[in-house]
mmCIF file of C-alpha atoms in Angstrom:
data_model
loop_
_atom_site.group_PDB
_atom_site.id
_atom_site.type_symbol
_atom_site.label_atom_id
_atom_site.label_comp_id
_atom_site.label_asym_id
_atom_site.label_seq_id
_atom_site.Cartn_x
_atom_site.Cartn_y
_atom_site.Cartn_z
ATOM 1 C CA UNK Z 723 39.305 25.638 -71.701
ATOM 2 C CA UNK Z 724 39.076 22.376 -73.045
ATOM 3 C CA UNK Z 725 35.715 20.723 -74.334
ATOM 4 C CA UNK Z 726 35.473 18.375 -71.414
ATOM 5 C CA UNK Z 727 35.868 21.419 -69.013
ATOM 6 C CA UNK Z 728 33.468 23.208 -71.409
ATOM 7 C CA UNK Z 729 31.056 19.875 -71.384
ATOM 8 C CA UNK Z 730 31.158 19.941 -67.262
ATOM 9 C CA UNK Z 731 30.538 23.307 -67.101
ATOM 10 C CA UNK Z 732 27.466 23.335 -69.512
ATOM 11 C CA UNK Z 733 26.218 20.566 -66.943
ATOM 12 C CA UNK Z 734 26.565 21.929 -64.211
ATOM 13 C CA UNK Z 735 24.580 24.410 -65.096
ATOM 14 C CA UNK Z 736 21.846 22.862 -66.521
ATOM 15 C CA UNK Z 737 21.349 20.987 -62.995
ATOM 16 C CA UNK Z 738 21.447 24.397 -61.525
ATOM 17 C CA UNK Z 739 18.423 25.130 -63.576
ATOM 18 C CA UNK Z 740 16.723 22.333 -63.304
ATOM 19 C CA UNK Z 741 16.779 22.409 -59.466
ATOM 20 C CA UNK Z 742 15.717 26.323 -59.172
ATOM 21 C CA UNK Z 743 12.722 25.321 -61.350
ATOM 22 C CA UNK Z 744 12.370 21.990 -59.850
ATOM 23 C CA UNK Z 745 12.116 24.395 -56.250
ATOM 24 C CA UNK Z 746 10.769 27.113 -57.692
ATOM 25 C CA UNK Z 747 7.308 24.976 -58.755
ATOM 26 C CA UNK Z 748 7.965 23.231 -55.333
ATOM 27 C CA UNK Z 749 7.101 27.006 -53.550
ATOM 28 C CA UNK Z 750 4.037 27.124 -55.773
ATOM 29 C CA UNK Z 751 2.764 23.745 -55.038
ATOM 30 C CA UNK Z 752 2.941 24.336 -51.457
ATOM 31 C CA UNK Z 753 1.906 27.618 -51.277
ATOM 32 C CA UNK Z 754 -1.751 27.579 -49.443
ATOM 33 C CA UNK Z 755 -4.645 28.731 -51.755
ATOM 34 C CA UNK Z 756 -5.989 32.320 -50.443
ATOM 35 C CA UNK Z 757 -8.151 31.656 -47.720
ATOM 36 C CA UNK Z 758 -11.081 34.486 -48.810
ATOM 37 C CA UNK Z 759 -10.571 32.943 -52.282
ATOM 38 C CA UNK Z 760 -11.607 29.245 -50.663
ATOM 39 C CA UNK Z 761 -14.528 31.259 -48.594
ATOM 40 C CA UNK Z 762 -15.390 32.594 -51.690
ATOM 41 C CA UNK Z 763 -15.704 29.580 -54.056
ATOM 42 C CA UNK Z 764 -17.432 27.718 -50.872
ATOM 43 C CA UNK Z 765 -20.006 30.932 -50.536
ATOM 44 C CA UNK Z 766 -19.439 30.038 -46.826
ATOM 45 C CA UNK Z 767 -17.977 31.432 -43.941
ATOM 46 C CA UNK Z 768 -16.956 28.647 -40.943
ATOM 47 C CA UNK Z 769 -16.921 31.064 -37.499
ATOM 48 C CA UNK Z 770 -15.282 29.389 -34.555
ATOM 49 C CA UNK Z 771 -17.268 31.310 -31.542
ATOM 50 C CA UNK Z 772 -17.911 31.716 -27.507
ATOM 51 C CA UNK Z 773 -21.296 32.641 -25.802
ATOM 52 C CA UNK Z 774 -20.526 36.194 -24.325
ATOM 53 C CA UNK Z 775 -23.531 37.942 -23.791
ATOM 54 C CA UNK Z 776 -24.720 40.660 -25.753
ATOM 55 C CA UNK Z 777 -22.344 39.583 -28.644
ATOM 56 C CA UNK Z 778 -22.643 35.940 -28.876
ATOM 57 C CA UNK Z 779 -25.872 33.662 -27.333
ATOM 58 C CA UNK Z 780 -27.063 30.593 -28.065
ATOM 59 C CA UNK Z 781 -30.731 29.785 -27.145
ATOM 60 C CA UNK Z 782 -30.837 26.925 -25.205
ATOM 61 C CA UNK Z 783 -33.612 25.322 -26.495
ATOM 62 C CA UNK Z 784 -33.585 26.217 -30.159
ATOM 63 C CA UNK Z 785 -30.167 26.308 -30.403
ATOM 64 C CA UNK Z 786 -30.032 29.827 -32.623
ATOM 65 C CA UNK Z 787 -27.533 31.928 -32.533
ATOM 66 C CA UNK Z 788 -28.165 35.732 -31.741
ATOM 67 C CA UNK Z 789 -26.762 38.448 -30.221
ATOM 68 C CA UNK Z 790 -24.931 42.162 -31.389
ATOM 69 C CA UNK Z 791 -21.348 39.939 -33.417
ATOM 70 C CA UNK Z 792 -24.154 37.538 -35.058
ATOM 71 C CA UNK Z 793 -25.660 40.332 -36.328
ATOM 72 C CA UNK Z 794 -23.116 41.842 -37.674
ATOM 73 C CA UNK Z 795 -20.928 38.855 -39.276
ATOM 74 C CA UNK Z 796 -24.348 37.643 -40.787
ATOM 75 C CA UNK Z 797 -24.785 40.887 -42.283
ATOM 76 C CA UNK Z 798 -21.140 40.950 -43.735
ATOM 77 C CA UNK Z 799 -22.107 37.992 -45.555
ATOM 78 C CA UNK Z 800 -25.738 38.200 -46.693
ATOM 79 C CA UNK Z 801 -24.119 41.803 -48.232
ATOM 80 C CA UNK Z 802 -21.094 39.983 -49.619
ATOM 81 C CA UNK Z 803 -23.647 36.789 -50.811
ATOM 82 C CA UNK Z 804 -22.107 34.519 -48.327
ATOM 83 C CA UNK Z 805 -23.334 32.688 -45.374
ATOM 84 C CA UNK Z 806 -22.314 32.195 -41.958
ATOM 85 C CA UNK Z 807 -21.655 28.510 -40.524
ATOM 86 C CA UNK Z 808 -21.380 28.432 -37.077
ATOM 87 C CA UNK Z 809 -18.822 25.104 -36.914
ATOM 88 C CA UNK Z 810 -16.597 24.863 -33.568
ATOM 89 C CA UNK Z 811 -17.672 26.017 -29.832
ATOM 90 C CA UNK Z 812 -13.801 27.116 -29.378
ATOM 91 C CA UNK Z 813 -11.344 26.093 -25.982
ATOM 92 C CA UNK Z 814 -9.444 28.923 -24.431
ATOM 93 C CA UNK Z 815 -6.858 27.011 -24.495
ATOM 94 C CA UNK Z 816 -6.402 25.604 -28.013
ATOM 95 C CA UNK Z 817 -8.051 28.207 -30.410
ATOM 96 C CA UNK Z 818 -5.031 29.570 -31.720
ATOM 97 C CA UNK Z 819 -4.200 26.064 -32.944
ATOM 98 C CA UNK Z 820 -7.232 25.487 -33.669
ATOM 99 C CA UNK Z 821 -7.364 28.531 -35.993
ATOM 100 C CA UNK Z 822 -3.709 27.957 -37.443
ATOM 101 C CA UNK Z 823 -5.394 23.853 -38.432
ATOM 102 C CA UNK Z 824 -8.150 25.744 -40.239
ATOM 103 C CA UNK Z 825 -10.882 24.225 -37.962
ATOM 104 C CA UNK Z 826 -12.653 27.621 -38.883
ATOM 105 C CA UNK Z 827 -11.743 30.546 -40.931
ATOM 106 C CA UNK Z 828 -12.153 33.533 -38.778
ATOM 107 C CA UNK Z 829 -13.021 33.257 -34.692
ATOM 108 C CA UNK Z 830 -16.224 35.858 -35.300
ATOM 109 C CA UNK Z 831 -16.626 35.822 -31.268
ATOM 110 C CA UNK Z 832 -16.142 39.549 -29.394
ATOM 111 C CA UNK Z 833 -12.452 38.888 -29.782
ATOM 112 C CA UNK Z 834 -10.356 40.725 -27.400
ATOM 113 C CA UNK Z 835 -7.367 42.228 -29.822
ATOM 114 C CA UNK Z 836 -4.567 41.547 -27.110
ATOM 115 C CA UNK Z 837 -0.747 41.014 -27.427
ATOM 116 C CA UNK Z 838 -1.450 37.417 -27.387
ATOM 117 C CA UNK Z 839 -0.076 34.208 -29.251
ATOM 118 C CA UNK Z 840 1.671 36.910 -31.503
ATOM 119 C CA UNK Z 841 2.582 35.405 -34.763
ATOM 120 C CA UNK Z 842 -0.771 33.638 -34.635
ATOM 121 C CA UNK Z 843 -3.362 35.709 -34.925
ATOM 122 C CA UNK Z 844 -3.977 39.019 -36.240
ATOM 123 C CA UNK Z 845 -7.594 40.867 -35.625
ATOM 124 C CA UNK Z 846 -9.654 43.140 -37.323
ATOM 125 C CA UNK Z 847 -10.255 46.872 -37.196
ATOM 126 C CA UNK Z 848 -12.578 47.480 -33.402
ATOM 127 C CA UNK Z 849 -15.862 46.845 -34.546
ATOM 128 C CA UNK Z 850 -16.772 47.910 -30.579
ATOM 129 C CA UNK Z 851 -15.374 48.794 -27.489
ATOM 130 C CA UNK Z 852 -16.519 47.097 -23.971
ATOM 131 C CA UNK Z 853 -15.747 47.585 -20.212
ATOM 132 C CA UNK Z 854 -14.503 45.118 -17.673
ATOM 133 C CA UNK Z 855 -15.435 45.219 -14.482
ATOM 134 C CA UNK Z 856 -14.082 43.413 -11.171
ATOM 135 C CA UNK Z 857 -17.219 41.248 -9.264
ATOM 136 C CA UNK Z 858 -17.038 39.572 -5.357
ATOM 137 C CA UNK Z 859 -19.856 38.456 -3.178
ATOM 138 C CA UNK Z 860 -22.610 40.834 -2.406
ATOM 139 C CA UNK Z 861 -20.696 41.444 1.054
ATOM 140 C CA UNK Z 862 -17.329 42.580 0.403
ATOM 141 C CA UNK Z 863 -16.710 45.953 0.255
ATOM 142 C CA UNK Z 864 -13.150 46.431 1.187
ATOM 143 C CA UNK Z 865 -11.734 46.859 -2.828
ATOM 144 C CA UNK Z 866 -14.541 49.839 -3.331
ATOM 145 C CA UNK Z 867 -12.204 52.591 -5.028
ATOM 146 C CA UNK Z 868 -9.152 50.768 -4.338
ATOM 147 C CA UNK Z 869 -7.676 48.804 -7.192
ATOM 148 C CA UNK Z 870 -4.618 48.153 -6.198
ATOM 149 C CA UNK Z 871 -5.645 46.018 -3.166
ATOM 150 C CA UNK Z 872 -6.788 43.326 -5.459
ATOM 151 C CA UNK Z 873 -3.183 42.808 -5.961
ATOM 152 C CA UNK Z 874 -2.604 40.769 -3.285
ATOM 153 C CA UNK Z 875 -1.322 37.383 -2.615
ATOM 154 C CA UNK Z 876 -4.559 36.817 -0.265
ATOM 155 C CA UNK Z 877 -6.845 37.735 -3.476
ATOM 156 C CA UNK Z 878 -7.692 34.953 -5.717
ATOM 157 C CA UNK Z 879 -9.047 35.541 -8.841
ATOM 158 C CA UNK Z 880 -11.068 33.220 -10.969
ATOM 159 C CA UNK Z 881 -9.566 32.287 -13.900
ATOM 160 C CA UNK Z 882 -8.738 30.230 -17.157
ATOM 161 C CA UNK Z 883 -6.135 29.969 -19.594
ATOM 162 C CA UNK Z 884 -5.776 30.889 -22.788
ATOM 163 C CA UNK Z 885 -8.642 33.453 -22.036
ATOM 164 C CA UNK Z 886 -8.647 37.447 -22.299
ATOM 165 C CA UNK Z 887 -9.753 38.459 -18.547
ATOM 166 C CA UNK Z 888 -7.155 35.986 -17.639
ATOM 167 C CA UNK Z 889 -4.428 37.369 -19.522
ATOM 168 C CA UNK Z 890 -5.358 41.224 -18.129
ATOM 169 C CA UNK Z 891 -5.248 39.851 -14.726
ATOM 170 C CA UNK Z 892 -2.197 38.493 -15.367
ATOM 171 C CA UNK Z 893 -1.310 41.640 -16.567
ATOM 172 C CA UNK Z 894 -3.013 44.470 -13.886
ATOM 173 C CA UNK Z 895 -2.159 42.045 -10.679
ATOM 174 C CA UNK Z 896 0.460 39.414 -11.525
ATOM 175 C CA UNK Z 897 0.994 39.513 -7.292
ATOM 176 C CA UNK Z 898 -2.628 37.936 -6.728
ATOM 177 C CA UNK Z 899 -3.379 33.674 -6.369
ATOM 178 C CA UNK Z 900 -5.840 32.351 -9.437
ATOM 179 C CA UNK Z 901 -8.321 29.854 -8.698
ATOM 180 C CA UNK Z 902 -7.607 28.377 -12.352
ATOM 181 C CA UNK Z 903 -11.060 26.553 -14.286
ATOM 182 C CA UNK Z 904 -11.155 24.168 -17.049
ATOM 183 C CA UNK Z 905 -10.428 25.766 -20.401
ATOM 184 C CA UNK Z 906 -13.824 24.860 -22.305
ATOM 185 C CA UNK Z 907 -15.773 27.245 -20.026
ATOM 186 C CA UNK Z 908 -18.340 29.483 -20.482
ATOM 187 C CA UNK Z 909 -17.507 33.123 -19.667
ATOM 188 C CA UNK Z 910 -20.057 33.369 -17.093
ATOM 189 C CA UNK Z 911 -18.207 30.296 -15.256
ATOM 190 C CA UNK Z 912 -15.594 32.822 -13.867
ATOM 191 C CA UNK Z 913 -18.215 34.446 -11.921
ATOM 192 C CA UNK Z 914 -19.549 30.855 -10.745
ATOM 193 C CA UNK Z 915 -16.375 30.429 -9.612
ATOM 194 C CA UNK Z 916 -16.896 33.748 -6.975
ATOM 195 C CA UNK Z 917 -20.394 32.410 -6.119
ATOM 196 C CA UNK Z 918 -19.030 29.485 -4.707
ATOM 197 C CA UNK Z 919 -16.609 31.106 -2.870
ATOM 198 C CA UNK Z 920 -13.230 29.162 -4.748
ATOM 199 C CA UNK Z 921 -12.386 32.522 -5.821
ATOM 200 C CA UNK Z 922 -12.965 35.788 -4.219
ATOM 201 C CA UNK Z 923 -12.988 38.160 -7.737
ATOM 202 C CA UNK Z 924 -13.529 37.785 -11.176
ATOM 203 C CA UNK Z 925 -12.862 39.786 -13.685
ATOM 204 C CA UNK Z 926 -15.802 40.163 -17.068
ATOM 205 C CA UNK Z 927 -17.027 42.623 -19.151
ATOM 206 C CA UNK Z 928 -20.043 44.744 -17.709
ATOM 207 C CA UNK Z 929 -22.536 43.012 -19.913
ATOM 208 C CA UNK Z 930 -21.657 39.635 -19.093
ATOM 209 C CA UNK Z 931 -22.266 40.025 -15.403
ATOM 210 C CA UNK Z 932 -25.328 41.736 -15.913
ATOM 211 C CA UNK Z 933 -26.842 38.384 -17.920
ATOM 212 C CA UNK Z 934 -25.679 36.513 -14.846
ATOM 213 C CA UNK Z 935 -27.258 38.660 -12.523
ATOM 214 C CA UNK Z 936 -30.126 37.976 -14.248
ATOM 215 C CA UNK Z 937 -30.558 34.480 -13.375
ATOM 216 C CA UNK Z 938 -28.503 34.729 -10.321
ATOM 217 C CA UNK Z 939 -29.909 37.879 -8.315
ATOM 218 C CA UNK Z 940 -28.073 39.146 -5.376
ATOM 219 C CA UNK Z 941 -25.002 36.809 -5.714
ATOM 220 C CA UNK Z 942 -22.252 38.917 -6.575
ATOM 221 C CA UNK Z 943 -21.802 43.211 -6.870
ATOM 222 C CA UNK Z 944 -19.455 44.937 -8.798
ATOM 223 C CA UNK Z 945 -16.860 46.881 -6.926
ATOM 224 C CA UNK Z 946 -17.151 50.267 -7.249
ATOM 225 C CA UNK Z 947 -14.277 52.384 -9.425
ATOM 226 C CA UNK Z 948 -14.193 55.864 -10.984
ATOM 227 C CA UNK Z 949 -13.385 54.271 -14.244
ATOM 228 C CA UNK Z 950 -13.359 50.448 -16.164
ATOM 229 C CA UNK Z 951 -10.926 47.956 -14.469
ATOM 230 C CA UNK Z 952 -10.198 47.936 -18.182
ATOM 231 C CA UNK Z 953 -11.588 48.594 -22.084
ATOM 232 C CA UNK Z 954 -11.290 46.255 -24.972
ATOM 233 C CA UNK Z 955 -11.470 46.808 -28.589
ATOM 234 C CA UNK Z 956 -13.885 43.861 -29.761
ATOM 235 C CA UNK Z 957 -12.273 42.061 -32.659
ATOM 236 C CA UNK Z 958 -12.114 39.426 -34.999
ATOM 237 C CA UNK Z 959 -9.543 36.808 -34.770
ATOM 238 C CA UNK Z 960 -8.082 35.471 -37.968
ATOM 239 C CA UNK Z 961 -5.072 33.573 -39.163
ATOM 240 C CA UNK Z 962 -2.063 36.211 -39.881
ATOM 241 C CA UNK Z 963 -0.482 36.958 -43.360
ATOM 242 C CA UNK Z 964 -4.229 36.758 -44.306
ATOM 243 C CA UNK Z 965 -4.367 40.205 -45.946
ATOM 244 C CA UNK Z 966 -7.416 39.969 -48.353
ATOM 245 C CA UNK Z 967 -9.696 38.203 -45.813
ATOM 246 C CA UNK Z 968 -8.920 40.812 -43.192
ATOM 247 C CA UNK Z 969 -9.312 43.857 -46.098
ATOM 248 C CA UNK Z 970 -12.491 42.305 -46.905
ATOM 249 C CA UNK Z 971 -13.506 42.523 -43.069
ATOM 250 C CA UNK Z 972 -12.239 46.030 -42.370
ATOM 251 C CA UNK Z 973 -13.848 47.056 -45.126
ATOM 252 C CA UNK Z 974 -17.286 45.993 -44.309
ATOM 253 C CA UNK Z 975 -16.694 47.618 -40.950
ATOM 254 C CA UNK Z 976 -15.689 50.456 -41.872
ATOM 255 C CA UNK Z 977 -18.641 51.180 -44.393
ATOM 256 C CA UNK Z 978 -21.594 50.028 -42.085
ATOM 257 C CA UNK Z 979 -20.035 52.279 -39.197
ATOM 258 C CA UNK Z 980 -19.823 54.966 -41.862
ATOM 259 C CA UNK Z 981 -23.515 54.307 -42.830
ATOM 260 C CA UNK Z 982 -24.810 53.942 -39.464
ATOM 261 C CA UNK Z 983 -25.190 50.138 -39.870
ATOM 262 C CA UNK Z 984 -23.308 49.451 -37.054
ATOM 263 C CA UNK Z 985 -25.182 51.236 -34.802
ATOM 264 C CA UNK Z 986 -28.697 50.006 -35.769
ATOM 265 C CA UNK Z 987 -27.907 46.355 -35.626
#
């Protein structure tokens, strides 16, 4: 070999190097810091949420936050010395980018852990499981104990996108119409939607239509089934490939349902 070949070759290699280093420190600049480590060094937790009675409420005239999921992410945090900031009222249909822009670090709402936006989001161990029920006007009688008639392309369901109930009706009667509401909703809207008659069922969990029936007596009736139209596993949302955060949050679930934390709150 002669010492030019020897000189090009010693070259070449040097670039080499340089430009696996040069990409190499590239990858660690971009890398994203860990998010618990950022929640950790900002001792606060940002929650996207959704009013869903009993798990999330707002009082209207105070504005505080209560319910069974504020209770339990604010006692995550005053255990782990954080606290909670309550920071964006989420839309069914944008949360997942919403969550993937960092607009909050974890969606502590009674998240519905669904095969939905996979890649997106991943969820929590259940920290509870709820019922959903099917609800019509106070009249109708004809679905009592017979499910599969709400499958119908003369049913219309209330709906939304982007939104759990939605996505199980989608699911359990693809063959029925949707009345389809604006994505910033409140839950309880879907049964609104019924009330007025633009809609003839909607589908929420038990708990929700019995705060509606509340301040709306009489309206609306559940139709009568041997079991659940369907049961959840209440989550929280989070941005995948998260690991720590969600170990830190399975954790904490895991040891207050072990203790009997859970249960009291």
């Amino acid at each position: 070999m002669s010492r030019c070949q020897a000189l090009a070759l010693l070259v070449v290699a040097a670039l080499v190097s340089w430009g696996v280093a040069t990409f190499s420190q590239g990858e660690r600049t971009a890398e994203k810091p860990d998010l618990y480590d950022t929640i950790r060094e900002r001792g606060t937790l940002r929650c996207g949420y959704f009013v869903e009675p009993p798990f999330t409420m707002i009082d209207v005239n105070t504005k505080a936050f209560s319910g069974f999921t504020v209770d339990l992410i604010n006692e995550i945090a005053a255990q782990n010395g954080l606290k909670v900031e309550w920071v964006a009222s989420i839309n069914f249909s944008t949360w997942l980018e919403d969550l993937q822009h960092g607009r909050f670090d974890v969606l502590c709402g009674s998240t519905f852990a669904i095969p939905h936006g996979a890649g997106r989001v991943d969820y929590t161990i259940p920290y509870a499981f709820a019922a959903l029920g099917a609800y019509v006007q106070k009249d109708v009688t004809k679905f009592d104990n017979n499910l599969a008639a709400l499958d119908s392309p003369e049913v219309v369901f209330s709906a939304t996108d982007g939104d759990g109930y939605t996505l199980i009706k989608r699911k359990l009667f693809p063959h029925a119409k949707e009345h389809n509401l604006p994505s910033n909703i409140q839950v309880s809207d879907l049964l609104l939607g019924v009330a007025g008659r633009k809609a003839d069922v909607a589908l929420v969990l038990k708990s929700v239509f019995q705060d509606f029936n509340q301040s709306n007596p009489g309206l609306l009736r559940e139709v009568a089934l041997d079991a659940p139209v369907y049961t959840y596993p209440i989550t929280f949302g989070l941005r995948p490939h998260e690991h720590t955060l969600r170990q830190f949050l399975d954790t904490n679930i895991r040891t207050m349902q072990a203790t009997g934390e859970l249960q009291r709150l």
